[in-house]
Amino acid sequence: MVPPSPVQRRVRELVRFTQQLQRVHPNVLAKALSRGIVHQDKNLVVINKPYGLPVHGGPGVQLCISEVLPILAKMLRGHKAEPLHLCHRLDKETTGVMVLAWEKEVAHQVQELFRTRQVTKKYWAITVRVPVPAAGVVDIPIIEKEVQGQQQHHKMTLSPSYRMDNGKMVRVRPSRNAHLAVTQYRVLSSTLSSALLELQPITGIKHQLRVHLSFGLDCPVLGDHKYSDWNRLAPQKLPVGILKKLGLPQSKARHVPLHLHARQLTLPALQSGKEELSLVCKPPLYFVRSLRHLGLGIPSQDQNGDEDAAHPGGR
């Protein structure tokens, strides 16, 4: 038998890290989620959401987070436990802090905190290229548009208030469908071709971080195969330097997962006399490995990444 090449090994590793919880029995997923719990009290359960799992079901969805909440509740509180409730959503490819509530009323209370922007959210992203300046605010409205061409599809994109016309700045009439979108960012670590960013979305528009990074700062998230190119839905075109460090040819770039992690949520006190809750999740193992391969500094407490997300069946 021919031993696998370094590229084959790298691809297998990425596939293992990102797909192993998408095709398991719901009980196995619930068990993996229970091992990844970062906080639990009488009101809330906070999990570290794995990569590639949608929060809700839909056409073609084999397994989703909401489907296993009754099983997770029984694992935590016995067979008579009521199902847990979702308090917010994360995109299918995003990992990290996800808040669940035992009671519907508490779930509504937390949802209201999100809606009124009282929850502080911090994300980590590995980007292709380094934003200039190294810290700032992207304040550009976002709108959903249809992309014409061979593969007709919808994407979120920028809807700026001004444009250049013959060298003059001209105000654009705002579209009724455009959403206010504000993202604060800062570079935590960088090389010539990539960076680790901390992102703080002030608003919560669909795909906001990915759109602001790619179309606003020209620094798409590593593994963003949707927003790296406006016209096409195709694997991200990666610079030679990044491919070399990741040990992959461009033909295998499609295996690179989205490197966007919901790192921290700070919830205001749910009851008077209680303190605010700061919830932190380790990034998944593939994220930490990519940081190492790319030579990006890892904040000290996250050297190992989330082991449980990488080993659903136990160690």
JSON list of N, CA and C in Angstrom, two decimals, residues 51-90:
[
{"chain": "A", "resi": 51, "resn": "TYR", "atom": "N", "xyz": [-17.93, 23.16, 14.03]},
{"chain": "A", "resi": 51, "resn": "TYR", "atom": "CA", "xyz": [-17.94, 23.61, 12.64]},
{"chain": "A", "resi": 51, "resn": "TYR", "atom": "C", "xyz": [-18.93, 22.79, 11.82]},
{"chain": "A", "resi": 52, "resn": "GLY", "atom": "N", "xyz": [-19.56, 23.44, 10.84]},
{"chain": "A", "resi": 52, "resn": "GLY", "atom": "CA", "xyz": [-20.31, 22.72, 9.80]},
{"chain": "A", "resi": 52, "resn": "GLY", "atom": "C", "xyz": [-21.68, 22.23, 10.20]},
{"chain": "A", "resi": 53, "resn": "LEU", "atom": "N", "xyz": [-22.15, 22.59, 11.39]},
{"chain": "A", "resi": 53, "resn": "LEU", "atom": "CA", "xyz": [-23.48, 22.15, 11.82]},
{"chain": "A", "resi": 53, "resn": "LEU", "atom": "C", "xyz": [-24.44, 23.33, 11.80]},
{"chain": "A", "resi": 54, "resn": "PRO", "atom": "N", "xyz": [-25.51, 23.24, 10.99]},
{"chain": "A", "resi": 54, "resn": "PRO", "atom": "CA", "xyz": [-26.48, 24.32, 11.02]},
{"chain": "A", "resi": 54, "resn": "PRO", "atom": "C", "xyz": [-27.23, 24.32, 12.35]},
{"chain": "A", "resi": 55, "resn": "VAL", "atom": "N", "xyz": [-27.74, 25.48, 12.73]},
{"chain": "A", "resi": 55, "resn": "VAL", "atom": "CA", "xyz": [-28.50, 25.59, 13.97]},
{"chain": "A", "resi": 55, "resn": "VAL", "atom": "C", "xyz": [-29.90, 25.02, 13.76]},
{"chain": "A", "resi": 56, "resn": "HIS", "atom": "N", "xyz": [-30.47, 25.29, 12.58]},
{"chain": "A", "resi": 56, "resn": "HIS", "atom": "CA", "xyz": [-31.83, 24.81, 12.26]},
{"chain": "A", "resi": 56, "resn": "HIS", "atom": "C", "xyz": [-31.79, 23.82, 11.11]},
{"chain": "A", "resi": 57, "resn": "GLY", "atom": "N", "xyz": [-32.84, 22.99, 11.03]},
{"chain": "A", "resi": 57, "resn": "GLY", "atom": "CA", "xyz": [-32.97, 22.04, 9.94]},
{"chain": "A", "resi": 57, "resn": "GLY", "atom": "C", "xyz": [-33.43, 22.72, 8.67]},
{"chain": "A", "resi": 58, "resn": "GLY", "atom": "N", "xyz": [-33.44, 21.98, 7.57]},
{"chain": "A", "resi": 58, "resn": "GLY", "atom": "CA", "xyz": [-33.89, 22.51, 6.28]},
{"chain": "A", "resi": 58, "resn": "GLY", "atom": "C", "xyz": [-33.63, 21.48, 5.21]},
{"chain": "A", "resi": 59, "resn": "PRO", "atom": "N", "xyz": [-33.91, 21.82, 3.94]},
{"chain": "A", "resi": 59, "resn": "PRO", "atom": "CA", "xyz": [-33.68, 20.86, 2.85]},
{"chain": "A", "resi": 59, "resn": "PRO", "atom": "C", "xyz": [-32.22, 20.42, 2.81]},
{"chain": "A", "resi": 60, "resn": "GLY", "atom": "N", "xyz": [-32.00, 19.12, 2.78]},
{"chain": "A", "resi": 60, "resn": "GLY", "atom": "CA", "xyz": [-30.63, 18.60, 2.66]},
{"chain": "A", "resi": 60, "resn": "GLY", "atom": "C", "xyz": [-29.85, 18.59, 3.96]},
{"chain": "A", "resi": 61, "resn": "VAL", "atom": "N", "xyz": [-30.47, 19.02, 5.06]},
{"chain": "A", "resi": 61, "resn": "VAL", "atom": "CA", "xyz": [-29.76, 19.04, 6.35]},
{"chain": "A", "resi": 61, "resn": "VAL", "atom": "C", "xyz": [-29.95, 17.70, 7.04]},
{"chain": "A", "resi": 62, "resn": "GLN", "atom": "N", "xyz": [-28.83, 17.01, 7.30]},
{"chain": "A", "resi": 62, "resn": "GLN", "atom": "CA", "xyz": [-28.92, 15.70, 7.94]},
{"chain": "A", "resi": 62, "resn": "GLN", "atom": "C", "xyz": [-29.04, 15.83, 9.46]},
{"chain": "A", "resi": 63, "resn": "LEU", "atom": "N", "xyz": [-28.33, 16.80, 9.98]},
{"chain": "A", "resi": 63, "resn": "LEU", "atom": "CA", "xyz": [-28.25, 16.93, 11.44]},
{"chain": "A", "resi": 63, "resn": "LEU", "atom": "C", "xyz": [-28.10, 18.40, 11.79]},
{"chain": "A", "resi": 64, "resn": "CYS", "atom": "N", "xyz": [-28.80, 18.86, 12.83]},
{"chain": "A", "resi": 64, "resn": "CYS", "atom": "CA", "xyz": [-28.65, 20.26, 13.23]},
{"chain": "A", "resi": 64, "resn": "CYS", "atom": "C", "xyz": [-28.69, 20.35, 14.76]},
{"chain": "A", "resi": 65, "resn": "ILE", "atom": "N", "xyz": [-28.27, 21.51, 15.27]},
{"chain": "A", "resi": 65, "resn": "ILE", "atom": "CA", "xyz": [-28.18, 21.71, 16.71]},
{"chain": "A", "resi": 65, "resn": "ILE", "atom": "C", "xyz": [-29.56, 21.59, 17.37]},
{"chain": "A", "resi": 66, "resn": "SER", "atom": "N", "xyz": [-30.58, 22.26, 16.79]},
{"chain": "A", "resi": 66, "resn": "SER", "atom": "CA", "xyz": [-31.90, 22.27, 17.43]},
{"chain": "A", "resi": 66, "resn": "SER", "atom": "C", "xyz": [-32.47, 20.85, 17.59]},
{"chain": "A", "resi": 67, "resn": "GLU", "atom": "N", "xyz": [-32.12, 19.96, 16.66]},
{"chain": "A", "resi": 67, "resn": "GLU", "atom": "CA", "xyz": [-32.62, 18.58, 16.69]},
{"chain": "A", "resi": 67, "resn": "GLU", "atom": "C", "xyz": [-32.12, 17.80, 17.93]},
{"chain": "A", "resi": 68, "resn": "VAL", "atom": "N", "xyz": [-30.91, 18.14, 18.40]},
{"chain": "A", "resi": 68, "resn": "VAL", "atom": "CA", "xyz": [-30.35, 17.36, 19.52]},
{"chain": "A", "resi": 68, "resn": "VAL", "atom": "C", "xyz": [-30.57, 18.02, 20.89]},
{"chain": "A", "resi": 69, "resn": "LEU", "atom": "N", "xyz": [-31.25, 19.17, 20.92]},
{"chain": "A", "resi": 69, "resn": "LEU", "atom": "CA", "xyz": [-31.45, 19.85, 22.21]},
{"chain": "A", "resi": 69, "resn": "LEU", "atom": "C", "xyz": [-32.28, 19.02, 23.20]},
{"chain": "A", "resi": 70, "resn": "PRO", "atom": "N", "xyz": [-33.32, 18.29, 22.74]},
{"chain": "A", "resi": 70, "resn": "PRO", "atom": "CA", "xyz": [-34.03, 17.42, 23.70]},
{"chain": "A", "resi": 70, "resn": "PRO", "atom": "C", "xyz": [-33.12, 16.34, 24.29]},
{"chain": "A", "resi": 71, "resn": "ILE", "atom": "N", "xyz": [-32.24, 15.77, 23.46]},
{"chain": "A", "resi": 71, "resn": "ILE", "atom": "CA", "xyz": [-31.33, 14.71, 23.93]},
{"chain": "A", "resi": 71, "resn": "ILE", "atom": "C", "xyz": [-30.32, 15.30, 24.91]},
{"chain": "A", "resi": 72, "resn": "LEU", "atom": "N", "xyz": [-29.76, 16.47, 24.57]},
{"chain": "A", "resi": 72, "resn": "LEU", "atom": "CA", "xyz": [-28.80, 17.13, 25.46]},
{"chain": "A", "resi": 72, "resn": "LEU", "atom": "C", "xyz": [-29.43, 17.44, 26.82]},
{"chain": "A", "resi": 73, "resn": "ALA", "atom": "N", "xyz": [-30.67, 17.91, 26.79]},
{"chain": "A", "resi": 73, "resn": "ALA", "atom": "CA", "xyz": [-31.38, 18.23, 28.05]},
{"chain": "A", "resi": 73, "resn": "ALA", "atom": "C", "xyz": [-31.52, 16.99, 28.93]},
{"chain": "A", "resi": 74, "resn": "LYS", "atom": "N", "xyz": [-31.86, 15.87, 28.32]},
{"chain": "A", "resi": 74, "resn": "LYS", "atom": "CA", "xyz": [-32.02, 14.61, 29.08]},
{"chain": "A", "resi": 74, "resn": "LYS", "atom": "C", "xyz": [-30.68, 14.14, 29.65]},
{"chain": "A", "resi": 75, "resn": "MET", "atom": "N", "xyz": [-29.61, 14.33, 28.88]},
{"chain": "A", "resi": 75, "resn": "MET", "atom": "CA", "xyz": [-28.28, 13.96, 29.37]},
{"chain": "A", "resi": 75, "resn": "MET", "atom": "C", "xyz": [-27.90, 14.78, 30.61]},
{"chain": "A", "resi": 76, "resn": "LEU", "atom": "N", "xyz": [-28.34, 16.03, 30.62]},
{"chain": "A", "resi": 76, "resn": "LEU", "atom": "CA", "xyz": [-27.94, 16.93, 31.71]},
{"chain": "A", "resi": 76, "resn": "LEU", "atom": "C", "xyz": [-28.88, 16.85, 32.92]},
{"chain": "A", "resi": 77, "resn": "ARG", "atom": "N", "xyz": [-30.18, 16.60, 32.66]},
{"chain": "A", "resi": 77, "resn": "ARG", "atom": "CA", "xyz": [-31.16, 16.67, 33.76]},
{"chain": "A", "resi": 77, "resn": "ARG", "atom": "C", "xyz": [-32.06, 15.45, 33.92]},
{"chain": "A", "resi": 78, "resn": "GLY", "atom": "N", "xyz": [-31.72, 14.37, 33.23]},
{"chain": "A", "resi": 78, "resn": "GLY", "atom": "CA", "xyz": [-32.53, 13.17, 33.39]},
{"chain": "A", "resi": 78, "resn": "GLY", "atom": "C", "xyz": [-33.63, 13.08, 32.33]},
{"chain": "A", "resi": 79, "resn": "HIS", "atom": "N", "xyz": [-34.26, 11.90, 32.24]},
{"chain": "A", "resi": 79, "resn": "HIS", "atom": "CA", "xyz": [-35.16, 11.61, 31.12]},
{"chain": "A", "resi": 79, "resn": "HIS", "atom": "C", "xyz": [-36.44, 12.42, 31.10]},
{"chain": "A", "resi": 80, "resn": "LYS", "atom": "N", "xyz": [-36.76, 13.10, 32.22]},
{"chain": "A", "resi": 80, "resn": "LYS", "atom": "CA", "xyz": [-37.99, 13.90, 32.22]},
{"chain": "A", "resi": 80, "resn": "LYS", "atom": "C", "xyz": [-37.75, 15.36, 31.86]},
{"chain": "A", "resi": 81, "resn": "ALA", "atom": "N", "xyz": [-36.52, 15.70, 31.54]},
{"chain": "A", "resi": 81, "resn": "ALA", "atom": "CA", "xyz": [-36.16, 17.10, 31.26]},
{"chain": "A", "resi": 81, "resn": "ALA", "atom": "C", "xyz": [-36.86, 17.63, 30.01]},
{"chain": "A", "resi": 82, "resn": "GLU", "atom": "N", "xyz": [-37.29, 18.88, 30.09]},
{"chain": "A", "resi": 82, "resn": "GLU", "atom": "CA", "xyz": [-37.85, 19.58, 28.92]},
{"chain": "A", "resi": 82, "resn": "GLU", "atom": "C", "xyz": [-36.69, 19.96, 27.99]},
{"chain": "A", "resi": 83, "resn": "PRO", "atom": "N", "xyz": [-36.95, 20.08, 26.68]},
{"chain": "A", "resi": 83, "resn": "PRO", "atom": "CA", "xyz": [-35.85, 20.45, 25.76]},
{"chain": "A", "resi": 83, "resn": "PRO", "atom": "C", "xyz": [-35.29, 21.83, 26.07]},
{"chain": "A", "resi": 84, "resn": "LEU", "atom": "N", "xyz": [-34.02, 22.02, 25.75]},
{"chain": "A", "resi": 84, "resn": "LEU", "atom": "CA", "xyz": [-33.41, 23.35, 25.87]},
{"chain": "A", "resi": 84, "resn": "LEU", "atom": "C", "xyz": [-33.88, 24.23, 24.71]},
{"chain": "A", "resi": 85, "resn": "HIS", "atom": "N", "xyz": [-33.79, 25.54, 24.90]},
{"chain": "A", "resi": 85, "resn": "HIS", "atom": "CA", "xyz": [-34.23, 26.49, 23.87]},
{"chain": "A", "resi": 85, "resn": "HIS", "atom": "C", "xyz": [-33.04, 27.29, 23.32]},
{"chain": "A", "resi": 86, "resn": "LEU", "atom": "N", "xyz": [-33.05, 27.55, 22.03]},
{"chain": "A", "resi": 86, "resn": "LEU", "atom": "CA", "xyz": [-32.02, 28.38, 21.40]},
{"chain": "A", "resi": 86, "resn": "LEU", "atom": "C", "xyz": [-32.25, 29.84, 21.77]},
{"chain": "A", "resi": 87, "resn": "CYS", "atom": "N", "xyz": [-31.19, 30.58, 22.03]},
{"chain": "A", "resi": 87, "resn": "CYS", "atom": "CA", "xyz": [-31.31, 32.01, 22.36]},
{"chain": "A", "resi": 87, "resn": "CYS", "atom": "C", "xyz": [-30.87, 32.91, 21.21]},
{"chain": "A", "resi": 88, "resn": "HIS", "atom": "N", "xyz": [-30.07, 32.37, 20.27]},
{"chain": "A", "resi": 88, "resn": "HIS", "atom": "CA", "xyz": [-29.58, 33.15, 19.13]},
{"chain": "A", "resi": 88, "resn": "HIS", "atom": "C", "xyz": [-29.07, 32.15, 18.11]},
{"chain": "A", "resi": 89, "resn": "ARG", "atom": "N", "xyz": [-28.54, 32.64, 17.00]},
{"chain": "A", "resi": 89, "resn": "ARG", "atom": "CA", "xyz": [-28.06, 31.70, 15.99]},
{"chain": "A", "resi": 89, "resn": "ARG", "atom": "C", "xyz": [-26.61, 32.02, 15.60]},
{"chain": "A", "resi": 90, "resn": "LEU", "atom": "N", "xyz": [-25.96, 31.01, 15.08]},
{"chain": "A", "resi": 90, "resn": "LEU", "atom": "CA", "xyz": [-24.63, 31.19, 14.47]},
{"chain": "A", "resi": 90, "resn": "LEU", "atom": "C", "xyz": [-24.70, 30.53, 13.09]}
]
